[in-house]
Short mmCIF file of N, CA and C in Angstrom, two decimals:
data_model
loop_
_atom_site.label_atom_id
_atom_site.label_comp_id
_atom_site.label_asym_id
_atom_site.label_seq_id
_atom_site.Cartn_x
_atom_site.Cartn_y
_atom_site.Cartn_z
N MET A 1 -6.45 -58.12 -0.43
CA MET A 1 -5.91 -59.19 0.40
C MET A 1 -6.91 -60.34 0.35
N SER A 2 -6.38 -61.53 0.18
CA SER A 2 -7.25 -62.70 0.10
C SER A 2 -7.78 -63.04 1.50
N PRO A 3 -8.92 -63.71 1.56
CA PRO A 3 -9.49 -64.10 2.86
C PRO A 3 -8.54 -64.99 3.66
N VAL A 4 -7.77 -65.83 3.02
CA VAL A 4 -6.84 -66.72 3.71
C VAL A 4 -5.72 -65.90 4.36
N VAL A 5 -5.17 -64.95 3.62
CA VAL A 5 -4.10 -64.10 4.16
C VAL A 5 -4.65 -63.25 5.30
N GLY A 6 -5.85 -62.71 5.12
CA GLY A 6 -6.48 -61.91 6.17
C GLY A 6 -6.68 -62.71 7.45
N LYS A 7 -7.16 -63.93 7.30
CA LYS A 7 -7.39 -64.79 8.47
C LYS A 7 -6.05 -65.13 9.15
N LEU A 8 -5.04 -65.41 8.35
CA LEU A 8 -3.72 -65.72 8.88
C LEU A 8 -3.15 -64.52 9.64
N LEU A 9 -3.29 -63.33 9.07
CA LEU A 9 -2.81 -62.11 9.71
C LEU A 9 -3.54 -61.88 11.03
N PHE A 10 -4.87 -62.04 11.04
CA PHE A 10 -5.65 -61.89 12.26
C PHE A 10 -5.19 -62.88 13.33
N THR A 11 -4.99 -64.12 12.95
CA THR A 11 -4.54 -65.15 13.89
C THR A 11 -3.18 -64.80 14.46
N LEU A 12 -2.26 -64.34 13.63
CA LEU A 12 -0.92 -63.97 14.08
C LEU A 12 -0.98 -62.82 15.09
N VAL A 13 -1.78 -61.78 14.81
CA VAL A 13 -1.93 -60.65 15.72
C VAL A 13 -2.58 -61.11 17.03
N PHE A 14 -3.62 -61.92 16.96
CA PHE A 14 -4.32 -62.41 18.15
C PHE A 14 -3.39 -63.22 19.03
N VAL A 15 -2.64 -64.13 18.43
CA VAL A 15 -1.71 -64.97 19.19
C VAL A 15 -0.62 -64.11 19.83
N THR A 16 -0.10 -63.13 19.10
CA THR A 16 0.93 -62.25 19.63
C THR A 16 0.41 -61.49 20.84
N ILE A 17 -0.80 -60.98 20.76
CA ILE A 17 -1.37 -60.20 21.87
C ILE A 17 -1.63 -61.09 23.07
N THR A 18 -2.19 -62.26 22.88
CA THR A 18 -2.54 -63.12 24.01
C THR A 18 -1.33 -63.81 24.62
N VAL A 19 -0.25 -63.98 23.85
CA VAL A 19 0.93 -64.65 24.38
C VAL A 19 1.91 -63.65 25.00
N ALA A 20 1.78 -62.38 24.65
CA ALA A 20 2.70 -61.37 25.17
C ALA A 20 2.75 -61.44 26.69
N LYS A 21 3.96 -61.40 27.20
CA LYS A 21 4.17 -61.46 28.64
C LYS A 21 4.73 -60.14 29.13
N TYR A 22 4.33 -59.77 30.34
CA TYR A 22 4.87 -58.56 30.95
C TYR A 22 6.37 -58.76 31.18
N GLN A 23 7.15 -57.77 30.83
CA GLN A 23 8.60 -57.82 31.02
C GLN A 23 8.95 -57.02 32.27
N LEU A 24 9.49 -57.69 33.26
CA LEU A 24 9.90 -57.03 34.50
C LEU A 24 10.94 -55.96 34.22
N ILE A 25 10.91 -54.90 35.00
CA ILE A 25 11.94 -53.88 34.93
C ILE A 25 13.26 -54.55 35.29
N LYS A 26 14.26 -54.37 34.44
CA LYS A 26 15.56 -54.98 34.67
C LYS A 26 16.29 -54.23 35.77
N VAL A 27 16.86 -54.97 36.69
CA VAL A 27 17.66 -54.39 37.76
C VAL A 27 19.06 -54.13 37.23
N GLU A 28 19.52 -52.91 37.39
CA GLU A 28 20.88 -52.56 36.99
C GLU A 28 21.78 -52.71 38.21
N VAL A 29 22.67 -53.67 38.17
CA VAL A 29 23.58 -53.92 39.28
C VAL A 29 24.76 -52.97 39.17
N LYS A 30 24.96 -52.19 40.24
CA LYS A 30 26.07 -51.23 40.29
C LYS A 30 26.99 -51.60 41.45
N THR A 31 28.28 -51.37 41.26
CA THR A 31 29.22 -51.69 42.34
C THR A 31 29.31 -50.56 43.36
N GLU A 32 28.85 -49.38 42.95
CA GLU A 32 28.87 -48.22 43.84
C GLU A 32 27.68 -47.32 43.53
N ILE A 33 27.05 -46.80 44.59
CA ILE A 33 25.95 -45.86 44.42
C ILE A 33 26.20 -44.70 45.37
N ASP A 34 26.26 -43.50 44.83
CA ASP A 34 26.48 -42.28 45.62
C ASP A 34 27.69 -42.41 46.55
N GLY A 35 28.76 -43.00 46.03
CA GLY A 35 29.99 -43.13 46.80
C GLY A 35 30.02 -44.28 47.79
N VAL A 36 28.94 -45.05 47.86
CA VAL A 36 28.87 -46.18 48.79
C VAL A 36 29.08 -47.47 47.99
N THR A 37 30.03 -48.28 48.43
CA THR A 37 30.31 -49.56 47.77
C THR A 37 29.20 -50.55 48.11
N MET A 38 28.67 -51.17 47.07
CA MET A 38 27.60 -52.15 47.25
C MET A 38 28.19 -53.49 47.70
N LYS A 39 27.39 -54.22 48.48
CA LYS A 39 27.82 -55.51 49.03
C LYS A 39 27.07 -56.66 48.37
N ARG A 40 27.67 -57.81 48.47
CA ARG A 40 27.07 -59.06 48.00
C ARG A 40 26.51 -59.77 49.23
N PHE A 41 25.24 -60.19 49.18
CA PHE A 41 24.59 -60.82 50.32
C PHE A 41 24.18 -62.26 50.01
N THR A 42 24.46 -63.13 50.95
CA THR A 42 23.94 -64.50 50.91
C THR A 42 22.66 -64.54 51.75
N LYS A 43 21.93 -65.63 51.65
CA LYS A 43 20.73 -65.80 52.49
C LYS A 43 21.09 -65.72 53.96
N GLU A 44 22.23 -66.31 54.32
CA GLU A 44 22.66 -66.33 55.72
C GLU A 44 23.01 -64.93 56.22
N GLU A 45 23.67 -64.15 55.38
CA GLU A 45 24.02 -62.79 55.76
C GLU A 45 22.77 -61.92 55.90
N MET A 46 21.84 -62.10 54.98
CA MET A 46 20.58 -61.34 55.04
C MET A 46 19.80 -61.65 56.31
N ALA A 47 19.79 -62.91 56.70
CA ALA A 47 19.01 -63.33 57.87
C ALA A 47 19.42 -62.58 59.14
N LYS A 48 20.65 -62.11 59.21
CA LYS A 48 21.11 -61.35 60.37
C LYS A 48 20.40 -60.00 60.50
N HIS A 49 19.81 -59.54 59.40
CA HIS A 49 19.22 -58.20 59.35
C HIS A 49 17.69 -58.24 59.37
N ASP A 50 17.14 -59.10 60.22
CA ASP A 50 15.69 -59.29 60.30
C ASP A 50 15.05 -58.55 61.46
N ALA A 51 15.77 -57.58 62.03
CA ALA A 51 15.31 -56.75 63.15
C ALA A 51 15.42 -57.46 64.49
N SER A 52 16.02 -58.63 64.54
CA SER A 52 16.24 -59.33 65.82
C SER A 52 17.30 -58.64 66.65
N ASP A 53 18.32 -58.12 66.00
CA ASP A 53 19.43 -57.45 66.68
C ASP A 53 19.25 -55.94 66.51
N PRO A 54 18.94 -55.23 67.59
CA PRO A 54 18.70 -53.79 67.48
C PRO A 54 19.93 -52.99 67.05
N ASP A 55 21.11 -53.60 67.10
CA ASP A 55 22.34 -52.92 66.70
C ASP A 55 22.62 -53.03 65.20
N LEU A 56 21.85 -53.85 64.50
CA LEU A 56 22.06 -54.03 63.06
C LEU A 56 20.94 -53.34 62.27
N PRO A 57 21.27 -52.83 61.09
CA PRO A 57 20.21 -52.26 60.25
C PRO A 57 19.25 -53.35 59.79
N ILE A 58 18.06 -52.94 59.39
CA ILE A 58 17.04 -53.87 58.89
C ILE A 58 17.11 -53.84 57.36
N TYR A 59 17.33 -55.03 56.77
CA TYR A 59 17.45 -55.14 55.32
C TYR A 59 16.32 -55.96 54.75
N LEU A 60 15.89 -55.56 53.55
CA LEU A 60 14.84 -56.25 52.84
C LEU A 60 15.31 -56.47 51.40
N GLY A 61 15.20 -57.70 50.92
CA GLY A 61 15.56 -58.01 49.55
C GLY A 61 14.34 -57.95 48.66
N PHE A 62 14.51 -57.36 47.49
CA PHE A 62 13.39 -57.20 46.56
C PHE A 62 13.96 -57.26 45.14
N LYS A 63 13.58 -58.29 44.40
CA LYS A 63 14.10 -58.51 43.03
C LYS A 63 15.62 -58.62 43.04
N GLY A 64 16.19 -59.13 44.14
CA GLY A 64 17.63 -59.29 44.24
C GLY A 64 18.36 -58.07 44.75
N VAL A 65 17.66 -56.97 44.91
CA VAL A 65 18.24 -55.73 45.41
C VAL A 65 18.02 -55.68 46.92
N VAL A 66 19.07 -55.32 47.67
CA VAL A 66 18.96 -55.26 49.13
C VAL A 66 18.81 -53.79 49.54
N PHE A 67 17.71 -53.50 50.20
CA PHE A 67 17.39 -52.16 50.67
C PHE A 67 17.55 -52.08 52.19
N ASP A 68 18.03 -50.94 52.67
CA ASP A 68 18.08 -50.67 54.11
C ASP A 68 16.75 -50.01 54.46
N VAL A 69 15.88 -50.75 55.13
CA VAL A 69 14.54 -50.26 55.49
C VAL A 69 14.46 -49.88 56.97
N THR A 70 15.61 -49.63 57.57
CA THR A 70 15.65 -49.30 59.00
C THR A 70 14.77 -48.10 59.32
N LYS A 71 14.76 -47.08 58.47
CA LYS A 71 13.93 -45.90 58.76
C LYS A 71 12.43 -46.23 58.72
N GLY A 72 12.08 -47.37 58.18
CA GLY A 72 10.69 -47.84 58.18
C GLY A 72 10.46 -48.86 59.28
N LYS A 73 11.18 -48.70 60.38
CA LYS A 73 11.13 -49.66 61.50
C LYS A 73 9.71 -49.92 61.99
N HIS A 74 8.86 -48.90 61.94
CA HIS A 74 7.47 -49.08 62.38
C HIS A 74 6.72 -50.08 61.48
N PHE A 75 7.19 -50.25 60.23
CA PHE A 75 6.61 -51.26 59.33
C PHE A 75 7.32 -52.61 59.44
N TYR A 76 8.65 -52.56 59.63
CA TYR A 76 9.46 -53.77 59.50
C TYR A 76 10.13 -54.24 60.79
N GLY A 77 9.94 -53.51 61.89
CA GLY A 77 10.56 -53.89 63.16
C GLY A 77 10.06 -55.23 63.67
N LYS A 78 10.67 -55.69 64.75
CA LYS A 78 10.43 -57.05 65.27
C LYS A 78 8.95 -57.35 65.53
N GLU A 79 8.21 -56.41 66.03
CA GLU A 79 6.81 -56.67 66.38
C GLU A 79 5.82 -56.19 65.32
N SER A 80 6.32 -55.74 64.18
CA SER A 80 5.44 -55.20 63.16
C SER A 80 4.88 -56.28 62.25
N GLU A 81 3.82 -55.93 61.57
CA GLU A 81 3.13 -56.88 60.68
C GLU A 81 4.01 -57.33 59.51
N TYR A 82 4.84 -56.43 58.98
CA TYR A 82 5.64 -56.75 57.81
C TYR A 82 7.04 -57.26 58.14
N ASN A 83 7.30 -57.56 59.39
CA ASN A 83 8.61 -58.08 59.79
C ASN A 83 8.94 -59.38 59.07
N LYS A 84 7.94 -60.14 58.67
CA LYS A 84 8.18 -61.40 57.96
C LYS A 84 8.92 -61.18 56.64
N LEU A 85 8.86 -59.96 56.10
CA LEU A 85 9.46 -59.68 54.80
C LEU A 85 10.94 -59.32 54.87
N VAL A 86 11.47 -59.05 56.06
CA VAL A 86 12.85 -58.59 56.16
C VAL A 86 13.81 -59.72 56.49
N GLY A 87 15.09 -59.46 56.22
CA GLY A 87 16.10 -60.48 56.45
C GLY A 87 16.14 -61.54 55.36
N LYS A 88 15.51 -61.23 54.22
CA LYS A 88 15.44 -62.18 53.10
C LYS A 88 14.97 -61.45 51.86
N ASP A 89 15.00 -62.14 50.74
CA ASP A 89 14.39 -61.62 49.52
C ASP A 89 13.06 -62.35 49.37
N ALA A 90 11.99 -61.66 49.68
CA ALA A 90 10.65 -62.24 49.62
C ALA A 90 9.85 -61.61 48.47
N SER A 91 10.47 -61.52 47.32
CA SER A 91 9.83 -60.88 46.17
C SER A 91 8.50 -61.55 45.81
N ARG A 92 8.45 -62.87 45.90
CA ARG A 92 7.21 -63.57 45.57
C ARG A 92 6.07 -63.14 46.49
N ALA A 93 6.36 -62.99 47.77
CA ALA A 93 5.34 -62.55 48.73
C ALA A 93 4.82 -61.16 48.37
N HIS A 94 5.72 -60.28 47.96
CA HIS A 94 5.29 -58.94 47.54
C HIS A 94 4.38 -59.03 46.31
N ALA A 95 4.75 -59.83 45.35
CA ALA A 95 3.95 -59.95 44.12
C ALA A 95 2.57 -60.51 44.41
N LEU A 96 2.48 -61.40 45.39
CA LEU A 96 1.20 -62.04 45.72
C LEU A 96 0.45 -61.33 46.84
N TRP A 97 1.05 -60.28 47.40
CA TRP A 97 0.49 -59.59 48.57
C TRP A 97 0.19 -60.63 49.66
N SER A 98 1.19 -61.42 49.95
CA SER A 98 1.05 -62.53 50.88
C SER A 98 2.04 -62.41 52.03
N LEU A 99 1.63 -62.85 53.19
CA LEU A 99 2.54 -62.97 54.33
C LEU A 99 2.70 -64.43 54.75
N ASP A 100 2.29 -65.34 53.86
CA ASP A 100 2.44 -66.77 54.13
C ASP A 100 3.91 -67.15 54.01
N GLU A 101 4.37 -67.97 54.93
CA GLU A 101 5.77 -68.40 54.95
C GLU A 101 6.21 -69.03 53.64
N LYS A 102 5.33 -69.79 53.00
CA LYS A 102 5.68 -70.47 51.74
C LYS A 102 6.01 -69.49 50.62
N ASP A 103 5.54 -68.24 50.73
CA ASP A 103 5.78 -67.24 49.70
C ASP A 103 6.99 -66.36 49.99
N MET A 104 7.69 -66.60 51.07
CA MET A 104 8.84 -65.78 51.46
C MET A 104 10.11 -66.20 50.73
N ILE A 105 10.03 -66.16 49.40
CA ILE A 105 11.15 -66.56 48.54
C ILE A 105 11.28 -65.55 47.40
N HIS A 106 12.40 -65.63 46.68
CA HIS A 106 12.60 -64.69 45.57
C HIS A 106 12.07 -65.23 44.23
N ASP A 107 11.72 -66.48 44.15
CA ASP A 107 11.30 -67.11 42.90
C ASP A 107 9.98 -66.51 42.41
N LEU A 108 9.99 -66.03 41.17
CA LEU A 108 8.80 -65.40 40.58
C LEU A 108 8.14 -66.28 39.52
N SER A 109 8.60 -67.50 39.37
CA SER A 109 8.05 -68.36 38.32
C SER A 109 6.57 -68.64 38.57
N GLY A 110 5.81 -68.70 37.47
CA GLY A 110 4.40 -69.01 37.54
C GLY A 110 3.50 -67.83 37.87
N LEU A 111 4.07 -66.64 38.08
CA LEU A 111 3.24 -65.48 38.37
C LEU A 111 2.68 -64.91 37.08
N ASN A 112 1.49 -64.32 37.18
CA ASN A 112 0.87 -63.76 35.98
C ASN A 112 1.33 -62.32 35.74
N ASP A 113 0.95 -61.79 34.59
CA ASP A 113 1.38 -60.44 34.20
C ASP A 113 0.95 -59.38 35.22
N ASN A 114 -0.26 -59.47 35.73
CA ASN A 114 -0.72 -58.49 36.71
C ASN A 114 0.11 -58.53 37.98
N GLN A 115 0.46 -59.71 38.44
CA GLN A 115 1.28 -59.84 39.64
C GLN A 115 2.68 -59.28 39.41
N LEU A 116 3.25 -59.56 38.25
CA LEU A 116 4.59 -59.06 37.93
C LEU A 116 4.59 -57.53 37.77
N GLU A 117 3.56 -57.02 37.13
CA GLU A 117 3.46 -55.57 36.96
C GLU A 117 3.29 -54.90 38.33
N GLY A 118 2.48 -55.49 39.20
CA GLY A 118 2.30 -54.96 40.55
C GLY A 118 3.60 -54.98 41.33
N LEU A 119 4.39 -56.02 41.13
CA LEU A 119 5.69 -56.13 41.78
C LEU A 119 6.58 -54.96 41.37
N ASP A 120 6.62 -54.67 40.09
CA ASP A 120 7.43 -53.55 39.61
C ASP A 120 6.93 -52.21 40.14
N GLU A 121 5.63 -52.06 40.27
CA GLU A 121 5.07 -50.81 40.80
C GLU A 121 5.53 -50.59 42.24
N VAL A 122 5.51 -51.65 43.04
CA VAL A 122 5.98 -51.54 44.43
C VAL A 122 7.49 -51.30 44.46
N TYR A 123 8.21 -51.97 43.59
CA TYR A 123 9.67 -51.79 43.50
C TYR A 123 10.01 -50.33 43.24
N LYS A 124 9.38 -49.74 42.23
CA LYS A 124 9.66 -48.34 41.88
C LYS A 124 9.06 -47.36 42.88
N GLY A 125 7.78 -47.54 43.18
CA GLY A 125 7.06 -46.56 43.99
C GLY A 125 7.34 -46.59 45.46
N THR A 126 7.74 -47.72 45.97
CA THR A 126 8.01 -47.82 47.40
C THR A 126 9.51 -47.94 47.67
N TYR A 127 10.11 -49.00 47.21
CA TYR A 127 11.49 -49.28 47.62
C TYR A 127 12.52 -48.35 46.97
N LEU A 128 12.52 -48.23 45.64
CA LEU A 128 13.49 -47.34 45.01
C LEU A 128 13.27 -45.88 45.43
N ALA A 129 12.01 -45.52 45.65
CA ALA A 129 11.69 -44.13 45.99
C ALA A 129 12.02 -43.77 47.44
N LYS A 130 12.01 -44.75 48.34
CA LYS A 130 12.11 -44.43 49.77
C LYS A 130 13.35 -44.94 50.50
N TYR A 131 13.96 -46.01 50.01
CA TYR A 131 15.00 -46.67 50.80
C TYR A 131 16.32 -46.78 50.02
N PRO A 132 17.44 -46.62 50.72
CA PRO A 132 18.73 -46.75 50.04
C PRO A 132 19.07 -48.21 49.73
N ILE A 133 19.74 -48.39 48.60
CA ILE A 133 20.24 -49.70 48.22
C ILE A 133 21.59 -49.89 48.89
N VAL A 134 21.80 -51.07 49.51
CA VAL A 134 23.08 -51.37 50.16
C VAL A 134 23.82 -52.51 49.48
N GLY A 135 23.15 -53.20 48.57
CA GLY A 135 23.81 -54.30 47.88
C GLY A 135 22.82 -55.14 47.10
N TYR A 136 23.29 -56.35 46.77
CA TYR A 136 22.51 -57.26 45.95
C TYR A 136 22.65 -58.68 46.47
N MET A 137 21.62 -59.45 46.25
CA MET A 137 21.66 -60.86 46.61
C MET A 137 22.64 -61.58 45.70
N ASP A 138 23.31 -62.58 46.24
CA ASP A 138 24.32 -63.31 45.46
C ASP A 138 23.72 -63.94 44.20
N TYR A 139 22.46 -64.39 44.27
CA TYR A 139 21.87 -65.01 43.08
C TYR A 139 21.76 -64.00 41.93
N LEU A 140 21.49 -62.73 42.24
CA LEU A 140 21.40 -61.71 41.20
C LEU A 140 22.78 -61.39 40.62
N ILE A 141 23.76 -61.27 41.48
CA ILE A 141 25.13 -61.00 41.01
C ILE A 141 25.62 -62.14 40.12
N ASP A 142 25.30 -63.37 40.50
CA ASP A 142 25.73 -64.53 39.72
C ASP A 142 25.11 -64.57 38.32
N GLN A 143 24.02 -63.84 38.10
CA GLN A 143 23.36 -63.79 36.79
C GLN A 143 23.95 -62.70 35.89
N GLN A 144 24.87 -61.91 36.41
CA GLN A 144 25.43 -60.78 35.67
C GLN A 144 26.60 -61.24 34.78
N SER A 145 27.09 -60.31 33.99
CA SER A 145 28.23 -60.57 33.12
C SER A 145 29.46 -60.88 33.97
N PRO A 146 30.45 -61.57 33.39
CA PRO A 146 31.68 -61.85 34.15
C PRO A 146 32.34 -60.58 34.69
N GLU A 147 32.27 -59.49 33.95
CA GLU A 147 32.88 -58.23 34.40
C GLU A 147 32.23 -57.73 35.69
N ILE A 148 30.92 -57.79 35.75
CA ILE A 148 30.20 -57.35 36.97
C ILE A 148 30.49 -58.32 38.11
N ARG A 149 30.40 -59.62 37.84
CA ARG A 149 30.67 -60.62 38.89
C ARG A 149 32.06 -60.42 39.47
N ASP A 150 33.05 -60.18 38.62
CA ASP A 150 34.43 -59.99 39.08
C ASP A 150 34.56 -58.78 40.00
N LYS A 151 33.79 -57.74 39.71
CA LYS A 151 33.87 -56.53 40.54
C LYS A 151 33.38 -56.78 41.97
N PHE A 152 32.49 -57.76 42.14
CA PHE A 152 32.01 -58.10 43.47
C PHE A 152 32.92 -59.12 44.17
N GLY A 153 33.84 -59.71 43.42
CA GLY A 153 34.79 -60.65 44.00
C GLY A 153 34.09 -61.76 44.75
N GLY A 154 34.68 -62.10 45.90
CA GLY A 154 34.11 -63.15 46.75
C GLY A 154 32.94 -62.64 47.55
N LYS A 155 32.45 -63.47 48.40
CA LYS A 155 31.29 -63.10 49.23
C LYS A 155 31.76 -62.19 50.37
N ASP A 156 31.12 -61.03 50.47
CA ASP A 156 31.44 -60.08 51.53
C ASP A 156 30.88 -60.57 52.85
N GLU A 157 31.62 -60.40 53.90
CA GLU A 157 31.12 -60.69 55.24
C GLU A 157 30.64 -59.39 55.86
N LEU A 158 29.54 -59.44 56.54
CA LEU A 158 29.00 -58.23 57.15
C LEU A 158 29.39 -58.13 58.61
#
């Protein structure tokens, strides 16, 4: 191999390694899980489930997936430290390990590979492992194929 080809090959491998980005675990949107029909949630509908009303379940959005975290009331209840995370999709706050109001959004743009990988670890190890899925945020459903979007129809009222 000539020195020029070797140098070019090294540069190509180096650029590929340094430019490689962590790929988030893809969320599989299902219309039904274990016989329970999944719901479509808007920001307004989610806000009702922030532990303010003791008669409503506590919901937390994570990567567009809505989890019922009511059984974790000691973590997410009205007076708890993590209550700021419920009633919305605060995926960015989870990725940054932040409770700042500015981070209580689902937008993950600008996060680094370590933050995104950490987000997936919490998604799998905490939320998927411990809490039932009750639906999906409308923004996630809107990103799906027409067949999936059609199955969710219009916006469900809770």
